[in-house]
PDB file of C-alpha atoms and ligand atoms in Angstrom:
ATOM      1  CA  UNK A 608      16.037  21.277 -10.261  1.00 89.00           C
ATOM      2  CA  UNK A 609      14.872  17.409 -11.590  1.00 95.00           C
ATOM      3  CA  UNK A 610      10.906  17.396  -9.250  1.00 98.00           C
ATOM      4  CA  UNK A 611      12.153  14.642  -6.366  1.00 98.00           C
ATOM      5  CA  UNK A 612      11.162  11.364  -6.953  1.00 98.00           C
ATOM      6  CA  UNK A 613       8.597   9.654  -5.180  1.00 99.00           C
ATOM      7  CA  UNK A 614       6.574   6.026  -3.579  1.00 99.00           C
ATOM      8  CA  UNK A 615       4.054   6.588  -0.848  1.00 99.00           C
ATOM      9  CA  UNK A 616       3.533   4.230   1.192  1.00 99.00           C
ATOM     10  CA  UNK A 617      -0.010   4.122   2.090  1.00 98.00           C
ATOM     11  CA  UNK A 618      -4.489   3.552   3.960  1.00 97.00           C
ATOM     12  CA  UNK A 619      -7.058   5.870   1.547  1.00 97.00           C
ATOM     13  CA  UNK A 620      -8.457   7.249   3.583  1.00 93.00           C
ATOM     14  CA  UNK A 621      -9.042  10.855   3.433  1.00 96.00           C
ATOM     15  CA  UNK A 622      -5.962  12.825   3.840  1.00 97.00           C
ATOM     16  CA  UNK A 623      -3.984  10.453   1.889  1.00 98.00           C
ATOM     17  CA  UNK A 624      -6.641  10.667  -1.125  1.00 98.00           C
ATOM     18  CA  UNK A 625      -5.826  14.899  -0.590  1.00 98.00           C
ATOM     19  CA  UNK A 626      -2.074  13.963  -0.463  1.00 98.00           C
ATOM     20  CA  UNK A 627      -2.116  12.123  -3.876  1.00 98.00           C
ATOM     21  CA  UNK A 628      -4.419  14.880  -5.571  1.00 98.00           C
ATOM     22  CA  UNK A 629      -0.774  17.485  -3.785  1.00 98.00           C
ATOM     23  CA  UNK A 630       2.572  15.234  -4.907  1.00 98.00           C
ATOM     24  CA  UNK A 631       0.175  15.348  -8.464  1.00 98.00           C
ATOM     25  CA  UNK A 632      -0.342  19.389  -8.417  1.00 98.00           C
ATOM     26  CA  UNK A 633       2.687  20.199  -7.205  1.00 98.00           C
ATOM     27  CA  UNK A 634       6.558  20.237 -10.201  1.00 98.00           C
ATOM     28  CA  UNK A 635       8.217  19.922  -7.966  1.00 98.00           C
ATOM     29  CA  UNK A 636       7.174  16.024  -7.738  1.00 98.00           C
ATOM     30  CA  UNK A 637       7.288  13.457  -9.423  1.00 98.00           C
ATOM     31  CA  UNK A 638       5.354  10.315  -8.165  1.00 98.00           C
ATOM     32  CA  UNK A 639       6.349   7.291  -8.837  1.00 98.00           C
ATOM     33  CA  UNK A 640       4.234   4.266  -6.998  1.00 98.00           C
ATOM     34  CA  UNK A 641       1.227   4.042  -4.206  1.00 99.00           C
ATOM     35  CA  UNK A 642       1.324   0.822  -1.785  1.00 99.00           C
ATOM     36  CA  UNK A 643      -1.061  -0.086   0.047  1.00 98.00           C
ATOM     37  CA  UNK A 644      -1.164  -1.335   3.532  1.00 98.00           C
ATOM     38  CA  UNK A 645      -4.127  -1.480   6.487  1.00 96.00           C
ATOM     39  CA  UNK A 646      -4.799   1.167   8.212  1.00 96.00           C
ATOM     40  CA  UNK A 647      -7.800   3.669   8.154  1.00 95.00           C
ATOM     41  CA  UNK A 648      -9.472   0.510   6.120  1.00 95.00           C
ATOM     42  CA  UNK A 649      -9.283  -2.371   5.067  1.00 95.00           C
ATOM     43  CA  UNK A 650      -6.575  -3.571   2.598  1.00 97.00           C
ATOM     44  CA  UNK A 651      -9.025  -4.216   0.313  1.00 96.00           C
ATOM     45  CA  UNK A 652     -11.174  -1.335   0.346  1.00 96.00           C
ATOM     46  CA  UNK A 653      -7.889   0.837   1.307  1.00 97.00           C
ATOM     47  CA  UNK A 654      -6.201  -0.764  -2.422  1.00 98.00           C
ATOM     48  CA  UNK A 655      -9.213   0.470  -4.015  1.00 98.00           C
ATOM     49  CA  UNK A 656      -9.235   3.732  -2.825  1.00 98.00           C
ATOM     50  CA  UNK A 657      -5.405   3.868  -3.443  1.00 98.00           C
ATOM     51  CA  UNK A 658      -6.525   2.601  -7.426  1.00 98.00           C
ATOM     52  CA  UNK A 659     -10.458   4.884  -7.672  1.00 98.00           C
ATOM     53  CA  UNK A 660      -8.818   7.841  -6.967  1.00 98.00           C
ATOM     54  CA  UNK A 661      -5.786   7.910  -9.295  1.00 98.00           C
ATOM     55  CA  UNK A 662      -8.387   7.328 -11.905  1.00 97.00           C
ATOM     56  CA  UNK A 663      -9.908   9.860 -11.002  1.00 97.00           C
ATOM     57  CA  UNK A 664      -7.437  12.060 -10.920  1.00 97.00           C
ATOM     58  CA  UNK A 665      -5.951  10.946 -14.744  1.00 97.00           C
ATOM     59  CA  UNK A 666      -3.743   9.174 -12.947  1.00 98.00           C
ATOM     60  CA  UNK A 667      -3.463   5.767 -14.383  1.00 97.00           C
ATOM     61  CA  UNK A 668      -0.248   5.487 -14.990  1.00 97.00           C
ATOM     62  CA  UNK A 669       1.277   5.116 -11.481  1.00 98.00           C
ATOM     63  CA  UNK A 670       1.786   1.830 -10.009  1.00 98.00           C
ATOM     64  CA  UNK A 671      -0.394   0.362  -7.332  1.00 98.00           C
ATOM     65  CA  UNK A 672       0.959  -2.189  -5.564  1.00 98.00           C
ATOM     66  CA  UNK A 673      -0.799  -3.762  -2.734  1.00 98.00           C
ATOM     67  CA  UNK A 674       0.689  -4.824   0.609  1.00 98.00           C
ATOM     68  CA  UNK A 675      -0.192  -5.718   4.521  1.00 98.00           C
ATOM     69  CA  UNK A 676      -3.705  -6.905   6.262  1.00 97.00           C
ATOM     70  CA  UNK A 677      -2.644  -7.603   9.036  1.00 97.00           C
ATOM     71  CA  UNK A 678      -0.325  -5.997  12.050  1.00 98.00           C
ATOM     72  CA  UNK A 679       2.710  -7.146  12.801  1.00 98.00           C
ATOM     73  CA  UNK A 680       1.815  -7.934  15.812  1.00 97.00           C
ATOM     74  CA  UNK A 681      -0.962  -7.121  17.694  1.00 93.00           C
ATOM     75  CA  UNK A 682      -4.844  -7.124  15.337  1.00 91.00           C
ATOM     76  CA  UNK A 683      -6.517  -4.407  13.351  1.00 90.00           C
ATOM     77  CA  UNK A 684      -8.578  -1.283  13.987  1.00 84.00           C
ATOM     78  CA  UNK A 685      -9.991  -1.343  11.062  1.00 65.00           C
ATOM     79  CA  UNK A 686     -12.937   1.331  12.759  1.00 67.00           C
ATOM     80  CA  UNK A 687     -12.144   4.174  11.667  1.00 74.00           C
ATOM     81  CA  UNK A 688     -15.242   4.743   9.385  1.00 74.00           C
ATOM     82  CA  UNK A 689     -16.266   7.864  11.642  1.00 72.00           C
ATOM     83  CA  UNK A 690     -12.960   9.162  10.436  1.00 77.00           C
ATOM     84  CA  UNK A 691     -12.876   8.483   6.696  1.00 84.00           C
ATOM     85  CA  UNK A 692     -16.273   6.524   5.941  1.00 84.00           C
ATOM     86  CA  UNK A 693     -17.449   2.773   5.455  1.00 86.00           C
ATOM     87  CA  UNK A 694     -15.444   3.083   1.641  1.00 91.00           C
ATOM     88  CA  UNK A 695     -13.210   5.233   4.048  1.00 92.00           C
ATOM     89  CA  UNK A 696     -13.137   8.424   1.376  1.00 95.00           C
ATOM     90  CA  UNK A 697     -16.398   9.591   3.205  1.00 93.00           C
ATOM     91  CA  UNK A 698     -18.909  10.095   1.115  1.00 93.00           C
ATOM     92  CA  UNK A 699     -17.409  10.460  -2.187  1.00 95.00           C
ATOM     93  CA  UNK A 700     -18.422   7.883  -4.416  1.00 93.00           C
ATOM     94  CA  UNK A 701     -16.111   6.698  -7.052  1.00 95.00           C
ATOM     95  CA  UNK A 702     -16.971   3.731 -10.168  1.00 94.00           C
ATOM     96  CA  UNK A 703     -15.221   0.847  -9.488  1.00 95.00           C
ATOM     97  CA  UNK A 704     -11.663   1.205 -10.428  1.00 96.00           C
ATOM     98  CA  UNK A 705     -10.696  -0.641 -13.841  1.00 96.00           C
ATOM     99  CA  UNK A 706      -6.850  -0.057 -13.232  1.00 96.00           C
ATOM    100  CA  UNK A 707      -5.979  -3.394 -11.883  1.00 97.00           C
ATOM    101  CA  UNK A 708      -2.404  -3.488  -8.859  1.00 98.00           C
ATOM    102  CA  UNK A 709       0.141  -5.163 -10.452  1.00 98.00           C
ATOM    103  CA  UNK A 710       1.159  -8.676  -8.854  1.00 97.00           C
ATOM    104  CA  UNK A 711       4.357  -7.545  -7.166  1.00 98.00           C
ATOM    105  CA  UNK A 712       3.171  -7.361  -2.779  1.00 98.00           C
ATOM    106  CA  UNK A 713       3.803  -3.162  -1.797  1.00 98.00           C
ATOM    107  CA  UNK A 714       6.682  -5.022   0.565  1.00 99.00           C
ATOM    108  CA  UNK A 715       8.966  -6.720  -2.882  1.00 98.00           C
ATOM    109  CA  UNK A 716       8.630  -3.287  -4.395  1.00 98.00           C
ATOM    110  CA  UNK A 717       9.233  -2.109  -2.268  1.00 98.00           C
ATOM    111  CA  UNK A 718      12.247  -3.897  -1.984  1.00 98.00           C
ATOM    112  CA  UNK A 719      12.352  -3.939  -6.015  1.00 98.00           C
ATOM    113  CA  UNK A 720      12.569  -0.805  -7.112  1.00 98.00           C
ATOM    114  CA  UNK A 721      14.713   0.819  -4.188  1.00 98.00           C
ATOM    115  CA  UNK A 722      17.950  -1.207  -4.499  1.00 98.00           C
ATOM    116  CA  UNK A 723      17.411  -0.497  -8.062  1.00 98.00           C
ATOM    117  CA  UNK A 724      17.980   2.243  -8.245  1.00 98.00           C
ATOM    118  CA  UNK A 725      19.952   3.903  -4.743  1.00 98.00           C
ATOM    119  CA  UNK A 726      19.964   7.382  -3.203  1.00 98.00           C
ATOM    120  CA  UNK A 727      17.256   8.181  -6.046  1.00 98.00           C
ATOM    121  CA  UNK A 728      14.231   7.731  -4.633  1.00 98.00           C
ATOM    122  CA  UNK A 729      11.963   9.321  -0.927  1.00 98.00           C
ATOM    123  CA  UNK A 730       9.390   6.793   0.661  1.00 99.00           C
ATOM    124  CA  UNK A 731       6.605   8.525   2.048  1.00 99.00           C
ATOM    125  CA  UNK A 732       4.724   6.630   4.892  1.00 99.00           C
ATOM    126  CA  UNK A 733       1.739   7.516   5.298  1.00 98.00           C
ATOM    127  CA  UNK A 734      -0.316   4.862   6.797  1.00 98.00           C
ATOM    128  CA  UNK A 735       0.737   1.935   9.387  1.00 98.00           C
ATOM    129  CA  UNK A 736       4.621   1.005   9.697  1.00 99.00           C
ATOM    130  CA  UNK A 737       3.676  -2.373   8.151  1.00 98.00           C
ATOM    131  CA  UNK A 738       5.625  -2.831   4.790  1.00 99.00           C
ATOM    132  CA  UNK A 739       8.283  -0.886   5.204  1.00 99.00           C
ATOM    133  CA  UNK A 740       9.468  -3.230   8.483  1.00 99.00           C
ATOM    134  CA  UNK A 741       8.647  -6.265   6.332  1.00 98.00           C
ATOM    135  CA  UNK A 742      11.092  -4.552   3.576  1.00 98.00           C
ATOM    136  CA  UNK A 743      14.089  -3.948   6.392  1.00 98.00           C
ATOM    137  CA  UNK A 744      13.441  -7.050   7.602  1.00 98.00           C
ATOM    138  CA  UNK A 745      13.004  -9.214   4.260  1.00 98.00           C
ATOM    139  CA  UNK A 746      15.868  -6.696   2.799  1.00 98.00           C
ATOM    140  CA  UNK A 747      18.421  -4.809   5.326  1.00 98.00           C
ATOM    141  CA  UNK A 748      20.239  -3.241   2.636  1.00 98.00           C
ATOM    142  CA  UNK A 749      16.990  -0.604   1.399  1.00 98.00           C
ATOM    143  CA  UNK A 750      18.646   0.844   4.535  1.00 98.00           C
ATOM    144  CA  UNK A 751      21.351   2.404   1.882  1.00 98.00           C
ATOM    145  CA  UNK A 752      19.237   3.043  -0.713  1.00 98.00           C
ATOM    146  CA  UNK A 753      16.240   4.965  -0.147  1.00 98.00           C
ATOM    147  CA  UNK A 754      16.651   8.493  -0.383  1.00 98.00           C
ATOM    148  CA  UNK A 755      15.019  10.166   2.623  1.00 98.00           C
ATOM    149  CA  UNK A 756      11.607   7.629   4.565  1.00 98.00           C
ATOM    150  CA  UNK A 757       9.224  10.663   5.680  1.00 99.00           C
ATOM    151  CA  UNK A 758       6.177   9.483   7.868  1.00 99.00           C
ATOM    152  CA  UNK A 759       2.554  10.827   8.811  1.00 99.00           C
ATOM    153  CA  UNK A 760       2.393   9.238  12.797  1.00 98.00           C
ATOM    154  CA  UNK A 761       3.488   9.419  16.100  1.00 98.00           C
ATOM    155  CA  UNK A 762       2.197  13.236  19.110  1.00 98.00           C
ATOM    156  CA  UNK A 763       5.857  14.564  20.761  1.00 98.00           C
ATOM    157  CA  UNK A 764       4.694  17.041  23.165  1.00 98.00           C
ATOM    158  CA  UNK A 765       0.739  16.440  21.587  1.00 98.00           C
ATOM    159  CA  UNK A 766      -1.226  14.148  23.171  1.00 97.00           C
ATOM    160  CA  UNK A 767      -2.692  11.468  20.973  1.00 97.00           C
ATOM    161  CA  UNK A 768      -5.707  10.472  18.382  1.00 94.00           C
ATOM    162  CA  UNK A 769      -6.426   6.888  18.863  1.00 94.00           C
ATOM    163  CA  UNK A 770      -6.086   6.515  22.755  1.00 95.00           C
ATOM    164  CA  UNK A 771      -5.129   9.780  25.457  1.00 97.00           C
ATOM    165  CA  UNK A 772      -1.409   9.138  24.585  1.00 98.00           C
ATOM    166  CA  UNK A 773      -0.762   7.180  20.553  1.00 98.00           C
ATOM    167  CA  UNK A 774      -0.814   8.414  17.574  1.00 98.00           C
ATOM    168  CA  UNK A 775      -3.254   6.398  14.456  1.00 97.00           C
ATOM    169  CA  UNK A 776      -0.468   5.695  12.617  1.00 98.00           C
ATOM    170  CA  UNK A 777       2.201   4.334  15.107  1.00 98.00           C
ATOM    171  CA  UNK A 778       0.147   3.349  16.990  1.00 98.00           C
ATOM    172  CA  UNK A 779      -1.459   0.482  14.626  1.00 98.00           C
ATOM    173  CA  UNK A 780       1.397  -1.493  14.440  1.00 98.00           C
ATOM    174  CA  UNK A 781       4.092  -0.014  17.235  1.00 98.00           C
ATOM    175  CA  UNK A 782       6.291  -2.609  16.718  1.00 98.00           C
ATOM    176  CA  UNK A 783       6.780  -2.086  12.596  1.00 98.00           C
ATOM    177  CA  UNK A 784       7.386   1.605  13.944  1.00 99.00           C
ATOM    178  CA  UNK A 785       9.951   0.001  16.364  1.00 98.00           C
ATOM    179  CA  UNK A 786      12.271  -1.504  13.372  1.00 98.00           C
ATOM    180  CA  UNK A 787      11.347   1.234  11.322  1.00 99.00           C
ATOM    181  CA  UNK A 788      13.004   4.006  14.888  1.00 98.00           C
ATOM    182  CA  UNK A 789      16.127   2.009  14.889  1.00 98.00           C
ATOM    183  CA  UNK A 790      16.791   1.537  11.674  1.00 98.00           C
ATOM    184  CA  UNK A 791      19.565   3.990  10.825  1.00 98.00           C
ATOM    185  CA  UNK A 792      17.499   5.184   7.351  1.00 98.00           C
ATOM    186  CA  UNK A 793      16.576   9.039   7.315  1.00 98.00           C
ATOM    187  CA  UNK A 794      13.960   9.688   8.254  1.00 98.00           C
ATOM    188  CA  UNK A 795      11.884  12.943   8.804  1.00 99.00           C
ATOM    189  CA  UNK A 796       8.623  13.040  11.398  1.00 99.00           C
ATOM    190  CA  UNK A 797       5.740  14.694  10.582  1.00 99.00           C
ATOM    191  CA  UNK A 798       3.586  14.478  14.037  1.00 99.00           C
ATOM    192  CA  UNK A 799       0.150  15.536  15.325  1.00 98.00           C
ATOM    193  CA  UNK A 800       2.312  18.114  16.598  1.00 98.00           C
ATOM    194  CA  UNK A 801       2.973  20.044  13.454  1.00 98.00           C
ATOM    195  CA  UNK A 802      -0.464  18.364  11.192  1.00 98.00           C
ATOM    196  CA  UNK A 803      -3.408  19.556  14.065  1.00 96.00           C
ATOM    197  CA  UNK A 804      -2.756  23.324  13.569  1.00 97.00           C
ATOM    198  CA  UNK A 805      -2.649  22.832   9.559  1.00 97.00           C
ATOM    199  CA  UNK A 806      -6.366  22.835   9.520  1.00 96.00           C
ATOM    200  CA  UNK A 807      -8.784  22.469   6.154  1.00 96.00           C
ATOM    201  CA  UNK A 808     -12.350  24.525   7.122  1.00 95.00           C
ATOM    202  CA  UNK A 809     -15.233  24.170   5.166  1.00 93.00           C
ATOM    203  CA  UNK A 810     -15.095  27.793   3.795  1.00 94.00           C
ATOM    204  CA  UNK A 811     -11.664  27.496   2.252  1.00 96.00           C
ATOM    205  CA  UNK A 812     -14.351  23.793   0.598  1.00 95.00           C
ATOM    206  CA  UNK A 813     -15.716  26.209  -0.437  1.00 94.00           C
ATOM    207  CA  UNK A 814     -13.176  28.426  -1.973  1.00 96.00           C
ATOM    208  CA  UNK A 815     -12.669  25.699  -3.768  1.00 95.00           C
ATOM    209  CA  UNK A 816     -16.882  24.459  -5.227  1.00 94.00           C
ATOM    210  CA  UNK A 817     -16.736  27.369  -6.373  1.00 94.00           C
ATOM    211  CA  UNK A 818     -15.196  26.888 -10.207  1.00 87.00           C
ATOM    212  CA  UNK A 819     -17.951  23.230 -11.066  1.00 91.00           C
ATOM    213  CA  UNK A 820     -15.329  20.231 -11.077  1.00 95.00           C
ATOM    214  CA  UNK A 821     -14.955  16.672 -10.124  1.00 95.00           C
ATOM    215  CA  UNK A 822     -11.823  17.501  -8.298  1.00 96.00           C
ATOM    216  CA  UNK A 823     -13.074  19.561  -5.959  1.00 96.00           C
ATOM    217  CA  UNK A 824     -17.406  17.571  -6.227  1.00 96.00           C
ATOM    218  CA  UNK A 825     -14.086  14.743  -5.089  1.00 97.00           C
ATOM    219  CA  UNK A 826     -12.463  16.903  -2.212  1.00 97.00           C
ATOM    220  CA  UNK A 827     -16.245  17.840  -0.359  1.00 96.00           C
ATOM    221  CA  UNK A 828     -16.828  14.769  -0.515  1.00 96.00           C
ATOM    222  CA  UNK A 829     -14.155  12.811   0.915  1.00 95.00           C
ATOM    223  CA  UNK A 830     -14.469  15.587   4.007  1.00 94.00           C
ATOM    224  CA  UNK A 831     -17.455  15.623   4.895  1.00 90.00           C
ATOM    225  CA  UNK A 832     -17.578  13.436   7.520  1.00 88.00           C
ATOM    226  CA  UNK A 833     -14.093  13.847   8.914  1.00 90.00           C
ATOM    227  CA  UNK A 834     -15.527  17.355   8.912  1.00 90.00           C
ATOM    228  CA  UNK A 835     -18.597  16.477  11.152  1.00 88.00           C
ATOM    229  CA  UNK A 836     -15.637  13.911  13.156  1.00 87.00           C
ATOM    230  CA  UNK A 837     -13.642  16.806  13.913  1.00 87.00           C
ATOM    231  CA  UNK A 838     -17.126  18.760  14.789  1.00 87.00           C
ATOM    232  CA  UNK A 839     -18.479  16.575  16.825  1.00 88.00           C
ATOM    233  CA  UNK A 840     -15.141  16.107  18.355  1.00 83.00           C
ATOM    234  CA  UNK A 841     -12.937  17.480  18.752  1.00 79.00           C
ATOM    235  CA  UNK A 842     -14.969  21.116  18.743  1.00 84.00           C
ATOM    236  CA  UNK A 843     -13.932  23.306  15.338  1.00 81.00           C
ATOM    237  CA  UNK A 844     -14.448  23.495  12.169  1.00 81.00           C
ATOM    238  CA  UNK A 845     -12.032  22.184   9.888  1.00 87.00           C
ATOM    239  CA  UNK A 846     -10.541  19.454   9.928  1.00 92.00           C
ATOM    240  CA  UNK A 847      -6.447  17.964   9.665  1.00 95.00           C
ATOM    241  CA  UNK A 848      -4.425  17.981   7.110  1.00 98.00           C
ATOM    242  CA  UNK A 849      -1.999  15.264   8.530  1.00 98.00           C
ATOM    243  CA  UNK A 850      -0.691  13.596   5.496  1.00 98.00           C
ATOM    244  CA  UNK A 851      -0.533  15.887   2.995  1.00 98.00           C
ATOM    245  CA  UNK A 852       2.090  18.050   5.807  1.00 98.00           C
ATOM    246  CA  UNK A 853       3.967  15.222   4.689  1.00 99.00           C
ATOM    247  CA  UNK A 854       4.669  16.794   1.106  1.00 99.00           C
ATOM    248  CA  UNK A 855       5.554  20.262   2.808  1.00 98.00           C
ATOM    249  CA  UNK A 856       9.844  18.771   3.472  1.00 98.00           C
ATOM    250  CA  UNK A 857       9.403  18.572  -0.410  1.00 98.00           C
ATOM    251  CA  UNK A 858       7.444  21.518  -1.632  1.00 98.00           C
ATOM    252  CA  UNK A 859       8.011  24.614   1.147  1.00 98.00           C
ATOM    253  CA  UNK A 860       9.804  23.702   3.760  1.00 98.00           C
ATOM    254  CA  UNK A 861      10.056  26.542   4.476  1.00 98.00           C
ATOM    255  CA  UNK A 862       7.295  26.192   7.033  1.00 98.00           C
ATOM    256  CA  UNK A 863       8.006  23.479   8.722  1.00 98.00           C
ATOM    257  CA  UNK A 864      10.471  24.212  12.767  1.00 98.00           C
ATOM    258  CA  UNK A 865      12.084  20.489  12.541  1.00 98.00           C
ATOM    259  CA  UNK A 866      14.768  19.639  15.351  1.00 98.00           C
ATOM    260  CA  UNK A 867      16.813  16.180  15.723  1.00 98.00           C
ATOM    261  CA  UNK A 868      16.306  14.366  17.453  1.00 98.00           C
ATOM    262  CA  UNK A 869      15.940  10.359  18.775  1.00 98.00           C
ATOM    263  CA  UNK A 870      12.334   8.838  19.097  1.00 98.00           C
ATOM    264  CA  UNK A 871      11.472   6.525  20.006  1.00 98.00           C
ATOM    265  CA  UNK A 872       8.491   4.278  20.477  1.00 98.00           C
ATOM    266  CA  UNK A 873       6.660   2.837  22.803  1.00 98.00           C
ATOM    267  CA  UNK A 874       5.988  -1.575  22.722  1.00 98.00           C
ATOM    268  CA  UNK A 875       5.452  -2.393  26.109  1.00 96.00           C
ATOM    269  CA  UNK A 876       1.980  -3.381  25.331  1.00 93.00           C
ATOM    270  CA  UNK A 877       0.181  -0.611  28.550  1.00 95.00           C
ATOM    271  CA  UNK A 878      -1.838   1.719  28.113  1.00 96.00           C
ATOM    272  CA  UNK A 879       0.844   3.990  26.783  1.00 97.00           C
ATOM    273  CA  UNK A 880       1.390   0.989  23.547  1.00 97.00           C
ATOM    274  CA  UNK A 881       1.857   3.061  20.977  1.00 98.00           C
ATOM    275  CA  UNK A 882       3.162   6.574  22.843  1.00 98.00           C
ATOM    276  CA  UNK A 883       6.329   8.210  20.388  1.00 98.00           C
ATOM    277  CA  UNK A 884       8.295  10.251  23.027  1.00 98.00           C
ATOM    278  CA  UNK A 885      12.100  12.601  22.521  1.00 98.00           C
ATOM    279  CA  UNK A 886      14.997  12.351  24.526  1.00 98.00           C
ATOM    280  CA  UNK A 887      14.471  16.230  24.322  1.00 98.00           C
ATOM    281  CA  UNK A 888      17.181  15.687  27.552  1.00 98.00           C
ATOM    282  CA  UNK A 889      19.833  14.272  25.609  1.00 97.00           C
ATOM    283  CA  UNK A 890      19.338  11.598  28.946  1.00 98.00           C
ATOM    284  CA  UNK A 891      19.998   8.735  27.020  1.00 98.00           C
ATOM    285  CA  UNK A 892      23.339  10.107  25.599  1.00 98.00           C
ATOM    286  CA  UNK A 893      22.485   8.271  22.320  1.00 98.00           C
ATOM    287  CA  UNK A 894      22.911  10.793  18.689  1.00 98.00           C
ATOM    288  CA  UNK A 895      19.443  12.111  17.220  1.00 98.00           C
ATOM    289  CA  UNK A 896      17.203   8.960  14.879  1.00 98.00           C
ATOM    290  CA  UNK A 897      15.285  11.522  12.983  1.00 98.00           C
ATOM    291  CA  UNK A 898      14.218  14.470  12.028  1.00 98.00           C
ATOM    292  CA  UNK A 899      10.510  16.123  13.772  1.00 98.00           C
ATOM    293  CA  UNK A 900       8.604  18.694  12.820  1.00 98.00           C
ATOM    294  CA  UNK A 901       8.126  20.274  16.065  1.00 98.00           C
ATOM    295  CA  UNK A 902       5.820  23.404  14.584  1.00 98.00           C
ATOM    296  CA  UNK A 903       4.713  24.493  11.269  1.00 98.00           C
ATOM    297  CA  UNK A 904       3.647  27.477   9.650  1.00 98.00           C
ATOM    298  CA  UNK A 905      -0.009  26.003   9.609  1.00 98.00           C
ATOM    299  CA  UNK A 906      -1.937  28.216   7.540  1.00 98.00           C
ATOM    300  CA  UNK A 907      -0.195  28.738   4.823  1.00 98.00           C
ATOM    301  CA  UNK A 908       0.695  24.978   4.356  1.00 98.00           C
ATOM    302  CA  UNK A 909      -3.155  25.639   4.018  1.00 98.00           C
ATOM    303  CA  UNK A 910      -3.295  27.738   1.549  1.00 98.00           C
ATOM    304  CA  UNK A 911      -0.476  26.484  -0.747  1.00 98.00           C
ATOM    305  CA  UNK A 912      -2.563  23.949  -0.368  1.00 98.00           C
ATOM    306  CA  UNK A 913      -5.265  25.276  -1.545  1.00 98.00           C
ATOM    307  CA  UNK A 914      -3.790  26.690  -4.686  1.00 98.00           C
ATOM    308  CA  UNK A 915      -2.331  23.444  -5.637  1.00 98.00           C
ATOM    309  CA  UNK A 916      -5.288  22.284  -6.007  1.00 97.00           C
ATOM    310  CA  UNK A 917      -6.850  25.302  -7.889  1.00 96.00           C
ATOM    311  CA  UNK A 918      -4.066  24.360 -10.718  1.00 96.00           C
ATOM    312  CA  UNK A 919      -4.480  21.459 -10.456  1.00 97.00           C
ATOM    313  CA  UNK A 920      -8.439  22.081 -10.688  1.00 95.00           C
ATOM    314  CA  UNK A 921      -7.720  24.122 -13.791  1.00 93.00           C
ATOM    315  CA  UNK A 922      -5.182  21.427 -15.448  1.00 92.00           C
ATOM    316  CA  UNK A 923      -7.918  18.381 -14.961  1.00 91.00           C
ATOM    317  CA  UNK A 924     -10.743  20.946 -16.240  1.00 83.00           C
TER     318      UNK A 924
HETATM  319  O1  LIG B1085      -3.223  10.031  12.718  1.00 77.00           O
HETATM  320  C1  LIG B1085      -3.472  10.513  11.203  1.00 77.00           C
HETATM  321  C2  LIG B1085      -2.985   9.445  10.350  1.00 77.00           C
HETATM  322  O2  LIG B1085      -4.421   8.690  11.194  1.00 77.00           O
HETATM  323  C3  LIG B1085      -3.160   9.666   8.950  1.00 77.00           C
HETATM  324  O3  LIG B1085      -2.825   8.760   8.077  1.00 77.00           O
HETATM  325  C4  LIG B1085      -4.454   8.867   8.480  1.00 77.00           C
HETATM  326  O4  LIG B1085      -5.022   8.826   7.037  1.00 77.00           O
HETATM  327  C5  LIG B1085      -4.993   7.955   9.233  1.00 77.00           C
HETATM  328  O5  LIG B1085      -4.286   7.028   9.170  1.00 77.00           O
HETATM  329 CA1  LIG B1086      -3.148   7.839   6.253  1.00 77.00          CA
END
């Protein structure tokens, strides 16, 4: 089976960074490109982080296209420093990247790549959906050219993590999410309902650091603030592998409990803006618009993540 070719749209972000490493460590995946969007941090920081992580992981051949600096309508949040640190990579200090972004804007790059090779490449959206929504609006033909769109986002039965009801990526650009959810692209949604069951613990990080390696040190340093945040605010020692879990759709789909549902997002502007909800009782009698991961064998996914990191560390020694 040839590897699945993917493009990741991202707002790195520490769990975004782990997703790139997991993609690079997985023979089932061919990482074609990164496109950046503002979210956890400003667009400038997100882009710098994407470039520096690829350089650190000996993956400078992978192109990075820079995207949108603001959501479609609302103003940017830009203050996830408590979780991702001021740089967006926690306490990790990566050198200024030598690698540069490509000239093409991320929205145009996505359109070009998907139209050039219809049904060949999947898109993994692990930040706010601004770039994806604008690409759909600018060139509707990509709706049938994208093989699959896997989104880290939403909270279906779960509470929110940026408001009592909403998950960060969707809340950050709910109007973009509305455009994407209504587009007709084959979507798989990986919401907090599943990602909060995939907790990387301090013991897991220490296990990775048994071998002295720059990748293990990066993971430890990048996750330091994230771990402290979870301990202080969520009351457990560990941090959720939100973004990395999207790759389970390729490397371990058997771990996910996926159901077909019609899912909407609240864009009414009130207290529940950004809330995603599934029409479980089919009251609206609308066909499902996505597969949703409502559960996962979380610890097995974390063990797989650690095993892949150990193999990446060996490969890059
Ligand atoms: O809610 C989790 C999501 O928000 C993840 O993508 C994380 O990186 C942040 O962007
Ligand atoms: Ca992210």
